[in-house]
Short mmCIF file of C-alpha atoms in Angstrom, two decimals:
data_model
loop_
_atom_site.label_atom_id
_atom_site.label_comp_id
_atom_site.label_asym_id
_atom_site.label_seq_id
_atom_site.Cartn_x
_atom_site.Cartn_y
_atom_site.Cartn_z
CA MET A 19 -14.45 -27.44 -7.07
CA ASN A 20 -14.32 -31.12 -6.10
CA ALA A 21 -13.74 -34.16 -8.27
CA SER A 22 -17.42 -34.50 -9.13
CA GLY A 23 -17.58 -30.95 -10.42
CA ASN A 24 -19.43 -29.44 -7.47
CA CYS A 25 -18.53 -25.96 -6.33
CA ILE A 26 -17.84 -26.24 -2.59
CA TRP A 27 -17.32 -23.67 0.13
CA ASP A 28 -13.76 -22.52 0.82
CA SER A 29 -13.14 -21.55 4.46
CA TRP A 30 -10.83 -18.71 3.38
CA SER A 31 -13.53 -16.79 1.57
CA GLU A 32 -15.80 -14.11 2.92
CA SER A 33 -17.09 -14.65 6.46
CA GLU A 34 -20.32 -16.43 7.12
CA ASP A 35 -23.03 -13.83 6.74
CA GLU A 36 -26.59 -14.75 5.75
CA GLU A 37 -25.65 -15.30 2.13
CA ASP A 38 -22.77 -17.62 3.05
CA ILE A 39 -24.91 -19.65 5.47
CA GLU A 40 -27.43 -20.10 2.70
CA ILE A 41 -24.68 -21.47 0.46
CA LEU A 42 -23.75 -23.96 3.14
CA ILE A 43 -27.22 -25.34 3.71
CA ILE A 44 -28.61 -25.57 0.20
CA GLU A 45 -28.38 -28.86 -1.58
CA ARG A 46 -25.33 -29.16 -3.76
CA ARG A 47 -26.06 -28.82 -7.39
CA GLN A 48 -24.07 -29.62 -10.48
CA TYR A 49 -21.75 -26.75 -11.27
CA LYS A 50 -22.33 -25.29 -14.71
CA MET A 51 -19.32 -24.25 -16.73
CA HIS A 52 -19.71 -20.69 -17.97
CA GLU A 53 -18.08 -19.12 -20.98
CA ARG A 54 -14.61 -17.86 -20.11
CA LEU A 55 -13.57 -14.89 -22.15
CA ASP A 56 -10.03 -13.98 -23.09
CA HIS A 57 -10.04 -10.60 -21.33
CA PHE A 58 -6.47 -9.82 -22.29
CA ASN A 59 -7.33 -9.79 -25.99
CA LYS A 60 -11.00 -8.83 -25.77
CA TRP A 61 -10.51 -5.24 -24.64
CA ASP A 62 -8.70 -2.43 -26.40
CA ASP A 63 -5.96 -0.60 -24.48
CA ILE A 64 -8.28 2.01 -22.96
CA ASP A 65 -10.96 -0.42 -21.78
CA PHE A 66 -8.34 -2.85 -20.51
CA PHE A 67 -6.69 -0.13 -18.43
CA ARG A 68 -10.01 0.94 -16.92
CA ARG A 69 -10.84 -2.61 -15.85
CA PHE A 70 -7.44 -3.76 -14.61
CA ARG A 71 -5.61 -0.48 -13.75
CA PHE A 72 -2.57 -1.37 -15.85
CA ARG A 73 -1.62 -1.36 -19.50
CA LYS A 74 -1.34 -4.72 -21.24
CA GLU A 75 2.44 -4.43 -21.58
CA THR A 76 2.84 -3.94 -17.83
CA VAL A 77 0.51 -6.85 -17.03
CA ALA A 78 2.54 -9.11 -19.31
CA ASN A 79 5.72 -8.11 -17.46
CA ILE A 80 4.11 -8.72 -14.06
CA LEU A 81 3.05 -12.18 -15.20
CA GLU A 82 6.60 -13.09 -16.17
CA LEU A 83 7.79 -12.08 -12.70
CA ILE A 84 5.31 -14.32 -10.87
CA ARG A 85 4.81 -17.15 -13.36
CA PRO A 86 7.24 -19.54 -11.59
CA LYS A 87 5.36 -18.96 -8.32
CA LEU A 88 1.84 -19.67 -9.63
CA PHE A 89 0.03 -22.91 -8.91
CA ARG A 90 -0.82 -25.14 -11.86
CA SER A 91 -4.36 -25.45 -13.16
CA ARG A 92 -5.73 -27.17 -16.24
CA ASN A 93 -8.75 -24.90 -16.48
CA ILE A 94 -7.38 -21.41 -15.79
CA THR A 95 -4.41 -19.88 -17.59
CA PRO A 96 -1.72 -17.96 -15.69
CA MET A 97 -2.87 -14.74 -17.37
CA ALA A 98 -6.47 -15.34 -16.27
CA LYS A 99 -5.31 -15.87 -12.68
CA LEU A 100 -3.47 -12.56 -12.69
CA LEU A 101 -6.40 -10.72 -14.27
CA ILE A 102 -8.83 -12.17 -11.73
CA THR A 103 -6.63 -10.81 -8.95
CA LEU A 104 -6.21 -7.40 -10.57
CA ARG A 105 -9.97 -7.20 -11.12
CA PHE A 106 -10.53 -7.88 -7.41
CA TYR A 107 -8.05 -5.14 -6.51
CA ALA A 108 -9.78 -2.76 -8.92
CA LEU A 109 -13.31 -3.47 -7.67
CA GLY A 110 -12.96 -4.26 -4.00
CA THR A 111 -16.31 -5.95 -4.27
CA MET A 112 -17.86 -9.34 -3.52
CA LEU A 113 -15.73 -12.20 -4.73
CA ILE A 114 -18.72 -13.70 -6.50
CA SER A 115 -18.98 -10.58 -8.70
CA VAL A 116 -15.40 -11.07 -9.85
CA GLY A 117 -16.18 -14.73 -10.55
CA ASP A 118 -19.20 -13.80 -12.68
CA PHE A 119 -17.00 -11.48 -14.77
CA PHE A 120 -14.62 -14.35 -15.55
CA GLY A 121 -17.08 -17.25 -15.65
CA VAL A 122 -15.63 -19.04 -12.62
CA CYS A 123 -17.16 -19.89 -9.24
CA LYS A 124 -16.60 -17.94 -6.06
CA THR A 125 -14.41 -20.65 -4.55
CA THR A 126 -12.05 -20.43 -7.51
CA VAL A 127 -11.77 -16.66 -7.11
CA CYS A 128 -10.96 -17.17 -3.40
CA LEU A 129 -8.14 -19.54 -4.22
CA VAL A 130 -6.76 -17.49 -7.10
CA VAL A 131 -6.74 -14.15 -5.24
CA ARG A 132 -5.11 -15.70 -2.20
CA ARG A 133 -2.33 -17.47 -4.09
CA VAL A 134 -1.64 -14.79 -6.68
CA SER A 135 -1.52 -12.12 -3.95
CA SER A 136 1.01 -14.24 -2.09
CA ALA A 137 3.07 -14.67 -5.27
CA ILE A 138 3.13 -10.93 -5.97
CA ALA A 139 3.90 -10.12 -2.32
CA SER A 140 6.89 -12.48 -2.47
CA LEU A 141 8.55 -9.98 -4.85
CA ARG A 142 8.73 -7.49 -1.99
CA LYS A 143 12.45 -7.88 -1.24
CA ASP A 144 13.39 -7.06 -4.82
CA ILE A 145 10.91 -4.24 -5.48
CA ILE A 146 10.29 -2.54 -2.11
CA LYS A 147 13.63 -1.63 -0.57
CA MET A 148 15.45 1.27 1.03
CA PRO A 149 18.50 2.70 -0.74
CA ASP A 150 21.50 0.76 0.54
CA SER A 151 24.54 1.95 -1.40
CA ASP A 152 26.23 5.34 -1.06
CA GLU A 153 25.21 6.19 -4.60
CA GLU A 154 21.55 5.25 -4.03
CA MET A 155 21.36 7.19 -0.76
CA ALA A 156 22.92 10.28 -2.33
CA GLU A 157 20.51 10.07 -5.26
CA ALA A 158 17.51 9.71 -2.92
CA SER A 159 18.68 12.66 -0.82
CA TYR A 160 19.16 14.83 -3.90
CA ALA A 161 15.61 14.04 -5.05
CA PHE A 162 14.19 15.18 -1.69
CA TYR A 163 16.42 18.26 -1.68
CA ASN A 164 14.94 19.28 -5.02
CA LEU A 165 11.45 19.16 -3.50
CA ALA A 166 11.93 21.75 -0.75
CA LYS A 167 15.62 22.07 0.12
CA PHE A 168 15.40 19.71 3.11
CA PRO A 169 18.84 18.09 3.51
CA ARG A 170 20.02 14.49 4.04
CA THR A 171 16.56 12.96 3.56
CA ILE A 172 16.10 9.54 1.95
CA GLY A 173 12.46 8.85 2.84
CA ALA A 174 9.20 10.12 4.33
CA ILE A 175 7.40 7.88 6.82
CA ASP A 176 3.75 7.74 7.85
CA CYS A 177 0.88 5.31 8.48
CA THR A 178 -2.49 4.77 6.81
CA HIS A 179 -5.48 2.62 7.70
CA VAL A 180 -6.84 -0.16 5.48
CA LYS A 181 -10.39 -1.23 6.30
CA ILE A 182 -11.07 -4.86 7.15
CA GLN A 183 -13.98 -6.89 8.42
CA SER A 184 -13.96 -7.73 12.11
CA PRO A 185 -11.51 -10.64 12.47
CA GLY A 186 -13.55 -12.07 15.32
CA GLY A 187 -12.15 -13.76 18.40
CA ASP A 188 -11.03 -12.34 21.72
CA ASN A 189 -8.68 -9.78 20.16
CA ALA A 190 -11.08 -8.35 17.57
CA GLU A 191 -11.41 -4.99 19.35
CA HIS A 192 -7.66 -4.42 18.98
CA PHE A 193 -8.38 -3.85 15.29
CA ARG A 194 -10.94 -1.09 15.90
CA ASN A 195 -9.31 2.30 15.29
CA ARG A 196 -10.16 5.75 16.61
CA LYS A 197 -12.66 6.28 13.78
CA GLY A 198 -14.63 3.28 15.04
CA TYR A 199 -14.08 0.81 12.20
CA PHE A 200 -11.81 -2.25 11.97
CA SER A 201 -8.54 -1.77 10.15
CA LEU A 202 -4.87 -2.56 9.81
CA ASN A 203 -2.55 0.37 10.49
CA VAL A 204 -0.01 0.21 7.67
CA GLN A 205 3.35 1.96 7.99
CA SER A 206 5.45 2.78 4.96
CA VAL A 207 8.33 4.93 3.79
CA SER A 208 7.99 6.87 0.54
CA SER A 209 10.60 8.04 -1.92
CA ALA A 210 10.50 11.48 -3.51
CA ASN A 211 8.88 9.97 -6.62
CA LEU A 212 6.12 8.24 -4.59
CA LYS A 213 7.52 4.70 -4.47
CA PHE A 214 7.33 2.38 -1.48
CA LEU A 215 10.75 1.99 0.14
CA ASN A 216 9.53 0.04 3.17
CA ILE A 217 6.18 -1.33 4.35
CA VAL A 218 4.83 -2.92 7.55
CA ALA A 219 1.30 -4.35 7.26
CA ARG A 220 0.71 -6.47 10.35
CA TRP A 221 -0.45 -4.12 13.11
CA PRO A 222 -4.10 -3.69 14.21
CA GLY A 223 -5.85 -0.37 13.75
CA SER A 224 -5.69 0.62 17.42
CA CYS A 225 -1.87 0.76 17.44
CA HIS A 226 -0.16 4.15 17.50
CA ASP A 227 2.19 5.04 14.65
CA GLN A 228 5.15 5.38 17.02
CA THR A 229 4.50 1.91 18.46
CA ILE A 230 4.67 0.37 15.00
CA PHE A 231 7.92 2.20 14.25
CA ASN A 232 9.47 1.25 17.61
CA ASN A 233 9.01 -2.43 16.77
CA SER A 234 10.18 -2.24 13.17
CA VAL A 235 13.36 -3.43 11.52
CA LEU A 236 13.65 0.03 9.97
CA LYS A 237 14.20 1.63 13.38
CA MET A 238 16.93 -0.89 14.18
CA LYS A 239 18.70 -0.08 10.92
CA LEU A 240 18.43 3.67 11.48
CA GLU A 241 19.77 3.37 15.02
CA ARG A 242 22.80 1.36 13.99
CA LYS A 243 23.47 3.91 11.21
CA ASP A 244 22.96 1.60 8.24
CA TYR A 245 21.98 4.73 6.31
CA LYS A 246 24.95 6.73 7.66
CA LYS A 247 24.24 10.48 7.86
CA TYR A 248 20.86 10.24 6.12
CA ILE A 249 17.49 10.63 7.82
CA VAL A 250 13.75 10.19 7.33
CA VAL A 251 11.08 12.86 7.83
CA ALA A 252 7.80 12.30 9.68
CA ASP A 253 4.83 14.11 11.21
CA SER A 254 4.44 15.10 14.86
CA GLY A 255 3.14 11.64 15.73
CA TYR A 256 6.76 10.46 15.82
CA SER A 257 9.65 11.32 18.12
CA ASN A 258 12.55 13.56 17.17
CA THR A 259 15.77 11.55 17.07
CA PRO A 260 19.20 11.81 15.44
CA TYR A 261 17.77 9.95 12.41
CA MET A 262 14.18 11.28 12.23
CA ALA A 263 13.02 14.88 11.81
CA THR A 264 9.50 16.10 12.62
CA PRO A 265 7.79 19.52 12.35
CA LEU A 266 7.71 22.08 15.13
CA LEU A 267 4.35 22.39 16.86
CA GLU A 268 4.77 26.18 17.06
CA CYS A 269 7.06 28.56 15.20
CA THR A 270 8.52 31.64 16.87
CA ASN A 271 10.81 33.03 14.16
CA GLN A 272 11.55 32.94 10.44
CA VAL A 273 14.09 30.15 10.72
CA GLU A 274 11.54 27.88 12.36
CA GLN A 275 8.91 28.83 9.80
CA LEU A 276 11.32 27.99 6.98
CA TYR A 277 12.12 24.66 8.64
CA ASN A 278 8.44 23.75 8.99
CA GLU A 279 7.61 24.75 5.42
CA SER A 280 10.47 22.65 4.09
CA ILE A 281 9.76 19.51 6.13
CA ILE A 282 6.00 19.63 5.53
CA ARG A 283 6.51 19.84 1.79
CA SER A 284 9.08 17.05 1.91
CA ARG A 285 6.89 14.80 4.05
CA ASN A 286 3.87 15.39 1.83
CA VAL A 287 5.11 12.77 -0.66
CA VAL A 288 4.00 9.93 1.60
CA GLU A 289 0.45 11.32 1.74
CA ARG A 290 0.39 11.72 -2.03
CA LYS A 291 1.67 8.17 -2.47
CA TYR A 292 -1.16 6.80 -0.32
CA GLY A 293 -3.66 8.75 -2.42
CA VAL A 294 -2.35 7.33 -5.69
CA TRP A 295 -2.06 3.82 -4.22
CA LYS A 296 -5.65 3.73 -2.99
CA ARG A 297 -6.97 5.30 -6.17
CA ARG A 298 -5.26 2.63 -8.29
CA PHE A 299 -6.50 -0.17 -6.01
CA PRO A 300 -9.97 0.69 -4.61
CA VAL A 301 -9.96 -2.57 -2.62
CA LEU A 302 -7.74 -0.72 -0.13
CA SER A 303 -10.42 1.90 0.57
CA LEU A 304 -13.36 -0.48 0.79
CA GLN A 305 -13.79 -3.03 3.55
CA MET A 306 -12.04 -6.27 2.64
CA ARG A 307 -14.13 -9.29 3.62
CA ILE A 308 -11.35 -11.84 3.62
CA LYS A 309 -9.09 -13.33 6.26
CA THR A 310 -6.71 -10.90 7.95
CA GLU A 311 -3.66 -12.91 6.88
CA THR A 312 -4.71 -12.59 3.26
CA VAL A 313 -5.46 -8.88 3.67
CA GLN A 314 -1.80 -8.48 4.64
CA ASP A 315 -0.73 -10.21 1.42
CA VAL A 316 -3.08 -8.00 -0.60
CA ILE A 317 -1.64 -4.84 1.00
CA VAL A 318 1.95 -5.84 0.27
CA ALA A 319 1.07 -7.11 -3.22
CA THR A 320 -0.60 -3.82 -4.18
CA ALA A 321 2.43 -1.93 -2.84
CA VAL A 322 4.65 -4.06 -5.08
CA LEU A 323 2.34 -3.38 -8.02
CA HIS A 324 2.35 0.34 -7.22
CA ASN A 325 6.15 0.43 -7.50
CA ILE A 326 5.97 -1.47 -10.79
CA ALA A 327 3.42 1.07 -12.02
CA VAL A 328 5.81 3.91 -11.17
CA ASP A 329 8.70 2.16 -12.92
CA PHE A 330 6.58 1.61 -16.05
CA ASN A 331 5.19 5.18 -15.99
CA GLU A 332 1.62 3.98 -15.66
CA GLU A 333 -1.02 6.68 -15.62
CA ILE A 334 -3.08 7.24 -12.49
CA PRO A 335 -6.47 5.58 -13.13
CA PRO A 336 -9.51 7.83 -13.44
CA ASN A 337 -11.70 8.35 -10.40
CA GLU A 338 -14.55 5.97 -11.15
CA LEU A 339 -17.68 7.54 -9.71
CA GLU A 340 -19.57 4.27 -9.77
CA ALA A 341 -17.00 2.75 -7.43
CA ASN A 342 -18.12 5.15 -4.66
CA ILE A 343 -14.61 5.20 -3.18
CA PRO A 344 -14.47 7.12 0.12
CA PRO A 345 -11.85 9.88 0.45
CA ILE A 346 -8.55 9.19 2.15
CA GLU A 347 -9.17 9.73 5.85
CA SER A 348 -6.82 11.73 8.01
CA PHE A 349 -6.25 10.67 11.60
CA ASP A 350 -5.38 13.09 14.36
CA VAL A 351 -2.39 11.17 15.66
CA ALA A 352 -1.46 11.91 19.26
CA ARG A 353 1.50 14.27 19.14
CA ILE A 354 4.74 13.26 20.75
CA ALA A 355 6.07 15.69 23.37
CA PRO A 356 8.95 17.77 21.97
CA ASP A 357 12.45 16.59 22.81
CA ASN A 358 15.14 19.25 22.72
CA ARG A 359 18.02 16.92 23.42
CA ASN A 360 20.37 15.65 20.73
CA ASN A 361 18.24 15.29 17.61
CA VAL A 362 18.40 16.17 13.96
CA ARG A 363 15.82 18.97 14.22
CA THR A 364 17.90 20.87 16.78
CA GLU A 365 20.97 20.42 14.62
CA LEU A 366 19.28 21.71 11.45
CA LEU A 367 17.69 24.70 13.24
CA ALA A 368 21.05 25.68 14.68
CA GLY A 369 23.05 25.56 11.47
CA TYR A 370 21.51 24.65 8.13
CA PHE A 371 18.25 26.64 8.11
CA PRO A 372 19.70 29.94 9.42
CA ALA A 373 22.24 29.77 6.60
CA LEU A 374 19.50 28.92 4.12
CA LEU A 375 17.45 31.90 5.27
CA GLN A 376 20.40 34.27 5.05
CA SER A 377 21.16 33.17 1.51
CA ASN A 378 17.60 34.17 0.53
CA THR A 379 17.25 30.84 -1.23
CA SER A 380 13.68 30.15 -2.23
CA LEU A 381 12.20 26.73 -1.54
CA ASN A 382 10.70 26.76 -5.02
CA THR A 383 12.78 24.69 -7.36
CA SER A 384 13.27 25.50 -11.00
#
């Protein structure tokens, strides 16, 4: 909104389709102030949760974390800014629809979502982090061991695609994935209790999972043994190494079958985490019609919020049928050729899993 009260176009907002062009060419008109409701106090706990995907107590705590990072505004309260952003995450719809819900113009929603997403994403270093002390690593490994008896594991790694609008330009086709739509290929590591331990949200949809990992800080830390004897588990789209274990493509004996059953059940946490994450924030499953740079902030911000939801024991939101959220898509990632040289899989198959089989220990935990 400019000084004269007119609602003007913000270049960050949705790309120029027919509706946007129409906005640009029509004569400016005096912006009418709409009634702005106090949504925090208007709704009871159940209705508030359905609309914003969090309980009021959790939202109040999130606000205190980002309040120093929010921009000042005379017309919109810090709580309203946060709720506007959460409503956008919960709907994944046109920005103007979110504005209508709050009685603000589309340009205001653009600005608020962009800046609040950036503020939430800035909490990443404190809320999304790998275990770094001996005690934390041992605790993480014990949690994975309780899942399916897979040893020395502190995280499960995998990628998922987040739909975006074509970014345009000469490199636009780099963002088109094997399913034919534009996306970012997001890599993350999951804990046993479905929290984000690491996230990379900057690679176009055409990139292979292994390529993303090869260029990540996480690989550097694993190679220099920052996590000591501990490892991560992955699917067959990744290489076997001394710090990463993947399933066997074929099993020829009981030991190998036991190994595959254990690693598949351990790795499954990252798939479950993606399911919960995208169910809580439907914007991740629906095509985001905002700038790619801001999509990256939204992805990281929702990952931060997901971890906060886990810490505050938030319920998983109901599956809203009216949202028409598509199911989580599975990609047939090109399998990496097996490597029988020095790697953690060979080590575990030679010692740990034969002993586990001989002890007749069930993978089912009590």
